[in-house]
Amino acid sequence: MDVGFSRKRVGRNGRVRYTAYYKDVKGRERSAGTFPNVKEADRAWQRAETKLAEGRIGDPARGRMTFARYVEGTWLPNHQMEASTRQRYTYSLNKHILPEFGTMRMVDILPEHVRAWITRLQNDGVSAGTINANKSILSAVFTTALNDQVTFLHPCKGVKTPPVSRKPRTIITPEQFDALYWELPDERTRLLVETAIESGTRWGELSELRVKDLHTRSGIVTVSRAVVEVNPKFHPTGGRFHVKDYPKDREYRRFKLSTPLVRKLAAHTDAYAPGPDDLLFPAADQPVPKRRLRVVPDPDTLGLTDPNEQGRQYKHGSLSGYSMGKCRCEHCKGAYAHYRAERRSQGKDEPRAPRSRETDGHIPADWFRRQVWRPALSRADLGVRVRFHDLRHAHASWLLAGGADLQVVKERLGHSDIATTARYLHTLPEADETALSALASIRNRSRGG
């Protein structure tokens, strides 16, 4: 076993000093300091070896690396997380965290810097929820750095963030759901939405359900996977849809669907998904989007652009306004788009192929939201904002309002904590009517007597 040692050094002035050396965990030679005599040097490398054995000493050079270098070179590549989480963390780091701390050394970042950063985010109008999420990411980085002995101070400890108010959930009523249901464009989307409200599954679980997951005789559905859509650079194999072999809480769950719904699903699978491994709700062929007609305005009526670097101005809605004036207003961009379209129609440029949404059979969530969900909501005119995920909330609320057992609802939804399920108690608008009736009966008791 290699042990530390002291090395004699003679300076230019002839003065003799001794440098203490020890071996780190990888066997690399490290200095423990330089001393006037060999006795002090020996004590220094012995102390260093003792601390190393106790796990209390690291490489000081690592703490001098910048935050950006540590995050991009060590933390992000090696930190275990879901593909969608990696995508979200990378976005938050690039937008809010690296611009603030990227050039600072790890050892120089203190709680006062984190507090000043939070204040700046507030002043810039960033929401309390976003600030909390970004501070959690920063804290995760320094927790790892502290455990790896890159730093010996956690700058996020004790730093408070603005409170995030918990807003009451808006639960869609059965009457509102019916109004929305009949505004959906076709039977396939109606069945998908009906399955969502009767199963309480999340979008990633619902859109990954396959024929083999539904036992039509018993009506039991098994939720054992989920799909997330990510940028290809965050996908393990460069795709866009990443299927995880477990749902959100990493536990399979089985529950029963109503007989009428099971019959509809059985008929649906015969028509659209006959194989056991086929998706229960595959993406339909997406029509080629219609080209938007642009009205070309008269540049003489639109005024002039802001001065460019040479101080020159150009007419809005003109090609020179776009190219020379560097203006990106709607009119200048429209003029440039019209110019390019004319060139393509004359065969001078390669015609642009119509854009189509890449999919492996899964329904893209944002496509469904834009093309199906929001238009149906607009036509239904419910008077409240309803997200697709709110169908899961409604499922829980309706079950509990109808007298279902709290533990049963918890297991259907796959909640890890029953307190999460309990939040859906008394969330329907008419839930307070029971309380008001009870209050009125007590108040009126003396009057009736």
Short mmCIF file of C-alpha atoms in Angstrom, two decimals:
data_model
loop_
_atom_site.label_atom_id
_atom_site.label_comp_id
_atom_site.label_asym_id
_atom_site.label_seq_id
_atom_site.Cartn_x
_atom_site.Cartn_y
_atom_site.Cartn_z
CA MET A 1 0.00 0.00 0.00
CA ASP A 2 1.37 3.42 -1.02
CA VAL A 3 1.79 5.87 1.83
CA GLY A 4 2.49 9.56 1.96
CA PHE A 5 5.92 11.06 2.09
CA SER A 6 7.81 14.35 2.37
CA ARG A 7 10.05 15.76 -0.34
CA LYS A 8 12.94 18.13 0.29
CA ARG A 9 12.91 21.36 -1.72
CA VAL A 10 15.66 23.97 -1.97
CA GLY A 11 14.69 27.48 -3.01
CA ARG A 12 16.69 29.94 -5.07
CA ASN A 13 17.88 31.56 -1.86
CA GLY A 14 19.18 28.23 -0.64
CA ARG A 15 16.44 27.87 1.93
CA VAL A 16 15.36 24.25 2.59
CA ARG A 17 11.64 23.39 2.87
CA TYR A 18 9.64 20.16 2.79
CA THR A 19 6.48 19.44 0.80
CA ALA A 20 4.05 16.80 2.08
CA TYR A 21 2.45 14.43 -0.44
CA TYR A 22 -0.32 11.84 -0.22
CA LYS A 23 -2.19 9.64 -2.73
CA ASP A 24 -5.84 10.34 -3.46
CA VAL A 25 -8.50 7.66 -4.04
CA LYS A 26 -7.33 7.19 -7.64
CA GLY A 27 -3.67 6.92 -6.67
CA ARG A 28 -2.76 10.38 -7.91
CA GLU A 29 -0.12 12.32 -6.01
CA ARG A 30 -1.49 15.35 -4.15
CA SER A 31 0.21 18.04 -2.11
CA ALA A 32 -0.75 18.60 1.53
CA GLY A 33 1.34 21.77 1.84
CA THR A 34 4.93 22.93 2.22
CA PHE A 35 6.60 23.29 5.65
CA PRO A 36 9.88 24.50 7.19
CA ASN A 37 10.87 21.09 8.54
CA VAL A 38 10.32 17.43 7.74
CA LYS A 39 8.50 16.75 11.02
CA GLU A 40 5.65 19.15 10.20
CA ALA A 41 5.49 17.88 6.62
CA ASP A 42 5.15 14.28 7.81
CA ARG A 43 2.34 15.27 10.14
CA ALA A 44 0.58 17.03 7.23
CA TRP A 45 0.53 14.03 4.87
CA GLN A 46 -0.49 11.77 7.76
CA ARG A 47 -3.45 14.07 8.55
CA ALA A 48 -4.41 14.12 4.87
CA GLU A 49 -4.38 10.33 4.68
CA THR A 50 -6.52 10.12 7.82
CA LYS A 51 -9.10 12.54 6.38
CA LEU A 52 -9.03 10.67 3.09
CA ALA A 53 -9.77 7.41 4.89
CA GLU A 54 -12.68 9.09 6.66
CA GLY A 55 -14.01 10.42 3.35
CA ARG A 56 -13.61 14.09 4.31
CA ILE A 57 -11.15 15.30 1.72
CA GLY A 58 -11.55 15.90 -2.00
CA ASP A 59 -9.63 17.42 -4.85
CA PRO A 60 -9.50 21.21 -4.30
CA ALA A 61 -9.15 21.74 -8.05
CA ARG A 62 -12.63 20.32 -8.63
CA GLY A 63 -14.18 23.08 -6.55
CA ARG A 64 -12.43 25.67 -8.69
CA MET A 65 -14.18 24.52 -11.88
CA THR A 66 -17.02 26.69 -13.12
CA PHE A 67 -20.64 25.80 -12.45
CA ALA A 68 -21.26 25.41 -16.20
CA ARG A 69 -18.36 22.99 -16.58
CA TYR A 70 -19.51 20.86 -13.65
CA VAL A 71 -23.16 20.76 -14.77
CA GLU A 72 -22.51 20.12 -18.46
CA GLY A 73 -19.51 17.84 -18.04
CA THR A 74 -20.34 15.87 -14.89
CA TRP A 75 -23.80 16.36 -13.42
CA LEU A 76 -26.12 16.22 -16.44
CA PRO A 77 -24.37 13.33 -18.25
CA ASN A 78 -24.23 11.12 -15.13
CA HIS A 79 -27.36 12.08 -13.18
CA GLN A 80 -30.01 9.37 -13.49
CA MET A 81 -33.37 10.80 -14.59
CA GLU A 82 -36.23 10.22 -17.01
CA ALA A 83 -35.83 11.40 -20.61
CA SER A 84 -38.61 13.95 -20.16
CA THR A 85 -37.06 15.14 -16.89
CA ARG A 86 -33.66 15.56 -18.58
CA GLN A 87 -35.32 17.63 -21.29
CA ARG A 88 -37.09 19.84 -18.73
CA TYR A 89 -33.96 20.24 -16.57
CA THR A 90 -31.82 21.15 -19.58
CA TYR A 91 -34.30 23.82 -20.65
CA SER A 92 -34.47 25.31 -17.15
CA LEU A 93 -30.69 25.25 -16.72
CA ASN A 94 -30.10 27.03 -20.03
CA LYS A 95 -32.85 29.60 -19.53
CA HIS A 96 -32.67 30.51 -15.84
CA ILE A 97 -29.69 28.95 -14.03
CA LEU A 98 -26.59 28.87 -16.24
CA PRO A 99 -26.89 32.56 -17.25
CA GLU A 100 -26.66 33.42 -13.53
CA PHE A 101 -24.13 30.92 -12.17
CA GLY A 102 -22.43 29.44 -15.25
CA THR A 103 -19.19 31.46 -15.07
CA MET A 104 -18.87 31.28 -11.27
CA ARG A 105 -16.61 28.74 -9.59
CA MET A 106 -18.39 26.04 -7.63
CA VAL A 107 -16.67 27.00 -4.35
CA ASP A 108 -17.57 30.67 -4.80
CA ILE A 109 -21.35 30.23 -4.99
CA LEU A 110 -22.86 31.19 -1.62
CA PRO A 111 -26.40 31.45 -0.22
CA GLU A 112 -26.33 35.21 -0.75
CA HIS A 113 -25.87 34.65 -4.49
CA VAL A 114 -28.84 32.26 -4.60
CA ARG A 115 -31.02 34.75 -2.70
CA ALA A 116 -30.03 37.56 -5.10
CA TRP A 117 -30.84 35.30 -8.07
CA ILE A 118 -34.31 34.51 -6.70
CA THR A 119 -34.96 38.22 -6.20
CA ARG A 120 -33.94 38.94 -9.80
CA LEU A 121 -36.27 36.24 -11.09
CA GLN A 122 -39.13 37.76 -9.11
CA ASN A 123 -38.36 41.22 -10.46
CA ASP A 124 -38.35 39.80 -14.00
CA GLY A 125 -41.90 38.53 -13.48
CA VAL A 126 -41.06 34.81 -13.26
CA SER A 127 -43.87 32.93 -11.49
CA ALA A 128 -43.42 31.51 -7.99
CA GLY A 129 -43.92 27.97 -9.29
CA THR A 130 -41.16 28.37 -11.89
CA ILE A 131 -38.80 29.87 -9.30
CA ASN A 132 -39.42 26.94 -6.95
CA ALA A 133 -38.81 24.44 -9.75
CA ASN A 134 -35.54 26.10 -10.77
CA LYS A 135 -34.32 26.34 -7.20
CA SER A 136 -35.02 22.60 -6.81
CA ILE A 137 -32.82 21.87 -9.83
CA LEU A 138 -30.04 24.09 -8.48
CA SER A 139 -30.34 22.37 -5.10
CA ALA A 140 -30.10 18.94 -6.75
CA VAL A 141 -26.88 19.99 -8.48
CA PHE A 142 -25.27 21.10 -5.23
CA THR A 143 -26.50 18.07 -3.29
CA THR A 144 -24.58 15.89 -5.74
CA ALA A 145 -21.57 18.24 -5.63
CA LEU A 146 -21.57 18.10 -1.82
CA ASN A 147 -21.76 14.30 -1.78
CA ASP A 148 -18.94 14.10 -4.32
CA GLN A 149 -16.85 16.55 -2.26
CA VAL A 150 -16.67 19.08 -5.08
CA THR A 151 -17.89 21.67 -2.57
CA PHE A 152 -18.27 21.67 1.20
CA LEU A 153 -21.13 24.17 1.35
CA HIS A 154 -24.67 23.79 0.05
CA PRO A 155 -25.66 27.32 -1.03
CA CYS A 156 -29.36 26.47 -1.31
CA LYS A 157 -29.75 25.41 2.32
CA GLY A 158 -31.89 27.84 4.24
CA VAL A 159 -32.70 29.94 1.15
CA LYS A 160 -36.44 30.57 0.89
CA THR A 161 -38.48 30.92 -2.28
CA PRO A 162 -41.78 32.77 -2.77
CA PRO A 163 -44.80 30.74 -1.64
CA VAL A 164 -46.84 28.95 -4.28
CA SER A 165 -50.55 29.21 -3.63
CA ARG A 166 -52.58 26.04 -4.16
CA LYS A 167 -55.50 26.93 -6.35
CA PRO A 168 -58.77 25.02 -5.99
CA ARG A 169 -59.33 22.44 -8.68
CA THR A 170 -62.00 23.09 -11.26
CA ILE A 171 -63.87 19.80 -11.62
CA ILE A 172 -65.91 19.36 -14.75
CA THR A 173 -69.48 18.32 -13.94
CA PRO A 174 -71.25 15.44 -15.69
CA GLU A 175 -73.45 17.97 -17.51
CA GLN A 176 -70.41 19.92 -18.75
CA PHE A 177 -68.70 16.71 -19.82
CA ASP A 178 -71.73 15.68 -21.88
CA ALA A 179 -71.73 19.06 -23.62
CA LEU A 180 -68.03 18.68 -24.43
CA TYR A 181 -68.42 15.03 -25.45
CA TRP A 182 -70.88 15.77 -28.24
CA GLU A 183 -68.69 18.51 -29.66
CA LEU A 184 -65.81 16.07 -30.30
CA PRO A 185 -65.29 15.49 -34.02
CA ASP A 186 -65.83 11.72 -34.38
CA GLU A 187 -66.57 8.44 -32.61
CA ARG A 188 -62.89 7.54 -32.19
CA THR A 189 -62.06 10.69 -30.24
CA ARG A 190 -65.29 10.39 -28.25
CA LEU A 191 -64.31 6.87 -27.21
CA LEU A 192 -60.81 8.03 -26.24
CA VAL A 193 -62.21 10.82 -24.06
CA GLU A 194 -64.87 8.52 -22.58
CA THR A 195 -62.14 6.03 -21.66
CA ALA A 196 -60.17 8.83 -20.02
CA ILE A 197 -63.07 9.95 -17.82
CA GLU A 198 -64.02 6.37 -16.85
CA SER A 199 -60.47 5.14 -16.18
CA GLY A 200 -58.74 8.20 -14.72
CA THR A 201 -55.58 7.35 -16.66
CA ARG A 202 -52.99 9.99 -17.50
CA TRP A 203 -52.44 10.91 -21.15
CA GLY A 204 -49.14 9.02 -21.33
CA GLU A 205 -50.80 5.90 -19.91
CA LEU A 206 -53.94 6.17 -22.04
CA SER A 207 -52.14 6.75 -25.34
CA GLU A 208 -49.85 3.74 -24.66
CA LEU A 209 -52.66 1.29 -23.83
CA ARG A 210 -52.58 -1.72 -26.15
CA VAL A 211 -55.15 -4.37 -27.01
CA LYS A 212 -53.44 -6.90 -24.74
CA ASP A 213 -53.92 -4.57 -21.74
CA LEU A 214 -57.71 -4.94 -21.85
CA HIS A 215 -59.34 -8.23 -20.84
CA THR A 216 -62.73 -7.93 -22.47
CA ARG A 217 -64.37 -10.80 -20.56
CA SER A 218 -63.61 -9.44 -17.10
CA GLY A 219 -63.45 -5.76 -18.08
CA ILE A 220 -60.08 -5.46 -16.31
CA VAL A 221 -57.53 -3.06 -17.77
CA THR A 222 -53.85 -3.20 -16.79
CA VAL A 223 -51.79 -0.01 -16.73
CA SER A 224 -48.14 -1.08 -16.94
CA ARG A 225 -46.49 1.41 -19.30
CA ALA A 226 -46.49 5.07 -20.25
CA VAL A 227 -45.21 7.02 -23.22
CA VAL A 228 -43.60 10.46 -23.22
CA GLU A 229 -42.80 12.62 -26.23
CA VAL A 230 -39.38 14.27 -26.14
CA ASN A 231 -36.95 16.03 -28.41
CA PRO A 232 -34.93 13.35 -30.28
CA LYS A 233 -31.67 14.52 -28.66
CA PHE A 234 -33.05 13.44 -25.27
CA HIS A 235 -34.42 10.10 -26.52
CA PRO A 236 -32.25 7.04 -25.73
CA THR A 237 -32.29 5.98 -29.40
CA GLY A 238 -32.96 9.32 -31.10
CA GLY A 239 -36.70 8.84 -31.56
CA ARG A 240 -39.52 11.07 -30.43
CA PHE A 241 -41.83 8.78 -28.44
CA HIS A 242 -40.20 7.04 -25.49
CA VAL A 243 -42.14 4.14 -23.93
CA LYS A 244 -41.37 3.49 -20.26
CA ASP A 245 -41.98 0.00 -18.89
CA TYR A 246 -43.80 1.42 -15.88
CA PRO A 247 -46.39 4.16 -15.20
CA LYS A 248 -45.63 7.36 -13.32
CA ASP A 249 -45.52 5.88 -9.81
CA ARG A 250 -43.58 2.81 -11.04
CA GLU A 251 -46.33 0.41 -9.98
CA TYR A 252 -48.65 -1.57 -12.24
CA ARG A 253 -52.31 -1.23 -11.46
CA ARG A 254 -55.43 -3.10 -12.52
CA PHE A 255 -59.02 -1.94 -12.31
CA LYS A 256 -62.37 -2.63 -13.90
CA LEU A 257 -64.14 -0.65 -16.60
CA SER A 258 -67.91 -0.48 -17.08
CA THR A 259 -69.53 -3.12 -19.30
CA PRO A 260 -70.87 -0.60 -21.88
CA LEU A 261 -67.41 0.94 -22.27
CA VAL A 262 -65.74 -2.47 -22.63
CA ARG A 263 -68.18 -3.37 -25.41
CA LYS A 264 -67.39 -0.14 -27.24
CA LEU A 265 -63.64 -0.76 -26.87
CA ALA A 266 -63.99 -4.33 -28.14
CA ALA A 267 -65.80 -3.12 -31.27
CA HIS A 268 -63.22 -0.37 -31.69
CA THR A 269 -60.26 -2.77 -31.54
CA ASP A 270 -61.83 -5.01 -34.18
CA ALA A 271 -61.86 -2.06 -36.56
CA TYR A 272 -58.64 -0.18 -35.71
CA ALA A 273 -56.32 -2.34 -33.59
CA PRO A 274 -56.80 -6.06 -34.21
CA GLY A 275 -53.40 -7.29 -32.96
CA PRO A 276 -52.63 -7.77 -29.24
CA ASP A 277 -49.62 -5.44 -29.44
CA ASP A 278 -51.47 -2.76 -31.41
CA LEU A 279 -52.20 0.56 -29.73
CA LEU A 280 -55.76 0.83 -28.44
CA PHE A 281 -55.91 4.40 -29.75
CA PRO A 282 -53.52 4.70 -32.71
CA ALA A 283 -52.90 8.03 -34.36
CA ALA A 284 -55.11 8.64 -37.36
CA ASP A 285 -53.59 9.78 -40.64
CA GLN A 286 -53.02 13.50 -40.34
CA PRO A 287 -54.30 15.55 -43.26
CA VAL A 288 -51.88 17.81 -45.08
CA PRO A 289 -52.29 21.23 -43.47
CA LYS A 290 -53.89 23.84 -45.64
CA ARG A 291 -51.66 26.66 -46.74
CA ARG A 292 -52.54 29.92 -45.07
CA LEU A 293 -53.67 32.64 -47.43
CA ARG A 294 -51.77 35.88 -46.92
CA VAL A 295 -53.19 39.27 -47.78
CA VAL A 296 -50.39 41.41 -49.17
CA PRO A 297 -50.94 44.98 -47.94
CA ASP A 298 -49.87 48.14 -49.73
CA PRO A 299 -46.41 49.16 -48.38
CA ASP A 300 -47.25 52.83 -49.00
CA THR A 301 -49.84 52.66 -46.21
CA LEU A 302 -47.73 50.99 -43.51
CA GLY A 303 -45.06 53.55 -42.66
CA LEU A 304 -41.31 52.99 -42.24
CA THR A 305 -39.18 50.52 -40.31
CA ASP A 306 -36.88 51.51 -37.46
CA PRO A 307 -33.48 52.78 -38.64
CA ASN A 308 -30.93 50.02 -39.33
CA GLU A 309 -27.22 50.19 -38.44
CA GLN A 310 -26.64 52.69 -41.25
CA GLY A 311 -29.58 54.80 -40.12
CA ARG A 312 -31.69 53.94 -43.16
CA GLN A 313 -35.42 53.20 -43.09
CA TYR A 314 -37.55 51.14 -45.43
CA LYS A 315 -41.24 50.65 -46.07
CA HIS A 316 -43.05 48.10 -43.91
CA GLY A 317 -44.45 45.20 -45.92
CA SER A 318 -41.62 45.34 -48.46
CA LEU A 319 -38.83 42.91 -49.29
CA SER A 320 -36.22 45.57 -48.52
CA GLY A 321 -37.86 46.18 -45.14
CA TYR A 322 -37.28 42.52 -44.30
CA SER A 323 -33.78 42.09 -45.76
CA MET A 324 -32.17 45.54 -45.41
CA GLY A 325 -34.21 46.94 -42.54
CA LYS A 326 -34.04 43.65 -40.57
CA CYS A 327 -37.69 44.14 -39.64
CA ARG A 328 -39.59 41.07 -38.52
CA CYS A 329 -43.07 42.50 -38.18
CA GLU A 330 -46.01 40.56 -39.60
CA HIS A 331 -46.10 42.65 -42.76
CA CYS A 332 -42.39 42.37 -43.58
CA LYS A 333 -42.37 38.64 -42.91
CA GLY A 334 -45.46 38.32 -45.10
CA ALA A 335 -43.72 40.15 -47.95
CA TYR A 336 -40.72 37.81 -47.71
CA ALA A 337 -42.96 34.72 -47.58
CA HIS A 338 -44.83 35.96 -50.67
CA TYR A 339 -41.52 36.49 -52.48
CA ARG A 340 -40.33 32.96 -51.64
CA ALA A 341 -43.66 31.42 -52.67
CA GLU A 342 -43.48 33.15 -56.05
CA ARG A 343 -39.95 31.85 -56.65
CA ARG A 344 -40.99 28.30 -55.79
CA SER A 345 -44.03 28.51 -58.09
CA GLN A 346 -41.69 29.57 -60.92
CA GLY A 347 -39.36 26.63 -60.27
CA LYS A 348 -36.49 28.87 -59.15
CA ASP A 349 -36.28 27.32 -55.68
CA GLU A 350 -36.89 23.78 -54.49
CA PRO A 351 -40.57 23.48 -53.47
CA ARG A 352 -41.01 22.95 -49.75
CA ALA A 353 -42.48 19.57 -48.85
CA PRO A 354 -45.64 19.79 -46.72
CA ARG A 355 -44.85 19.38 -43.05
CA SER A 356 -46.25 16.32 -41.32
CA ARG A 357 -46.09 15.40 -37.66
CA GLU A 358 -43.64 12.60 -36.92
CA THR A 359 -45.26 9.74 -35.02
CA ASP A 360 -44.65 6.06 -34.48
CA GLY A 361 -48.36 5.38 -34.07
CA HIS A 362 -48.83 7.25 -30.79
CA ILE A 363 -51.08 10.31 -30.80
CA PRO A 364 -48.98 13.46 -30.23
CA ALA A 365 -50.34 15.21 -27.15
CA ASP A 366 -49.97 18.75 -28.46
CA TRP A 367 -51.52 17.80 -31.82
CA PHE A 368 -54.54 16.35 -30.00
CA ARG A 369 -54.74 19.43 -27.80
CA ARG A 370 -54.67 21.87 -30.75
CA GLN A 371 -56.67 19.95 -33.34
CA VAL A 372 -59.26 18.14 -31.21
CA TRP A 373 -59.50 19.27 -27.60
CA ARG A 374 -59.44 23.07 -27.84
CA PRO A 375 -61.83 23.32 -30.82
CA ALA A 376 -64.32 21.06 -28.99
CA LEU A 377 -64.01 23.19 -25.84
CA SER A 378 -64.61 26.34 -27.86
CA ARG A 379 -67.75 24.89 -29.43
CA ALA A 380 -69.04 23.56 -26.09
CA ASP A 381 -68.57 26.99 -24.44
CA LEU A 382 -68.44 25.59 -20.90
CA GLY A 383 -67.43 28.86 -19.30
CA VAL A 384 -64.42 27.25 -17.56
CA ARG A 385 -60.93 26.27 -18.71
CA VAL A 386 -60.63 22.48 -18.83
CA ARG A 387 -57.43 20.58 -19.59
CA PHE A 388 -57.40 16.97 -20.75
CA HIS A 389 -55.68 16.04 -17.46
CA ASP A 390 -58.71 17.46 -15.63
CA LEU A 391 -60.64 14.38 -16.76
CA ARG A 392 -58.48 12.41 -14.32
CA HIS A 393 -59.44 14.83 -11.54
CA ALA A 394 -63.10 14.52 -12.49
CA HIS A 395 -62.86 10.72 -12.41
CA ALA A 396 -61.64 10.79 -8.80
CA SER A 397 -64.12 13.45 -7.74
CA TRP A 398 -67.11 11.68 -9.30
CA LEU A 399 -66.18 8.35 -7.69
CA LEU A 400 -65.87 9.87 -4.22
CA ALA A 401 -69.03 11.94 -4.62
CA GLY A 402 -70.85 8.74 -5.58
CA GLY A 403 -69.76 6.99 -2.40
CA ALA A 404 -66.73 4.99 -3.59
CA ASP A 405 -64.22 3.91 -0.94
CA LEU A 406 -61.23 6.24 -0.61
CA GLN A 407 -58.71 3.38 -0.69
CA VAL A 408 -60.29 1.93 -3.84
CA VAL A 409 -60.07 5.30 -5.60
CA LYS A 410 -56.44 5.64 -4.48
CA GLU A 411 -55.56 2.29 -6.05
CA ARG A 412 -57.47 3.07 -9.28
CA LEU A 413 -55.55 6.30 -9.73
CA GLY A 414 -52.20 4.87 -8.66
CA HIS A 415 -51.57 7.47 -5.96
CA SER A 416 -48.69 6.69 -3.61
CA ASP A 417 -50.27 8.68 -0.76
CA ILE A 418 -53.93 8.52 0.25
CA ALA A 419 -53.76 12.19 1.24
CA THR A 420 -53.44 13.00 -2.47
CA THR A 421 -56.67 11.12 -3.17
CA ALA A 422 -58.44 12.79 -0.24
CA ARG A 423 -58.04 16.18 -1.93
CA TYR A 424 -60.80 15.20 -4.33
CA LEU A 425 -63.37 14.91 -1.57
CA HIS A 426 -66.10 17.56 -1.81
CA THR A 427 -64.75 19.10 -5.03
CA LEU A 428 -67.94 19.05 -7.09
CA PRO A 429 -69.93 22.32 -7.03
CA GLU A 430 -72.93 20.66 -5.40
CA ALA A 431 -70.80 19.16 -2.60
CA ASP A 432 -71.48 22.18 -0.39
CA GLU A 433 -75.23 21.66 -0.75
CA THR A 434 -75.04 18.76 1.70
CA ALA A 435 -73.25 20.95 4.23
CA LEU A 436 -75.74 23.79 3.77
CA SER A 437 -78.66 21.40 4.20
CA ALA A 438 -77.15 20.07 7.43
CA LEU A 439 -76.58 23.61 8.70
CA ALA A 440 -80.15 24.62 7.84
CA SER A 441 -81.63 21.59 9.62
CA ILE A 442 -79.82 22.52 12.85
CA ARG A 443 -80.69 26.22 12.63
CA ASN A 444 -84.32 25.52 11.93
CA ARG A 445 -84.69 22.90 14.66
CA SER A 446 -85.79 25.41 17.29
CA ARG A 447 -88.15 27.12 14.87
CA GLY A 448 -89.82 23.86 13.98
CA GLY A 449 -90.22 23.00 17.65
#
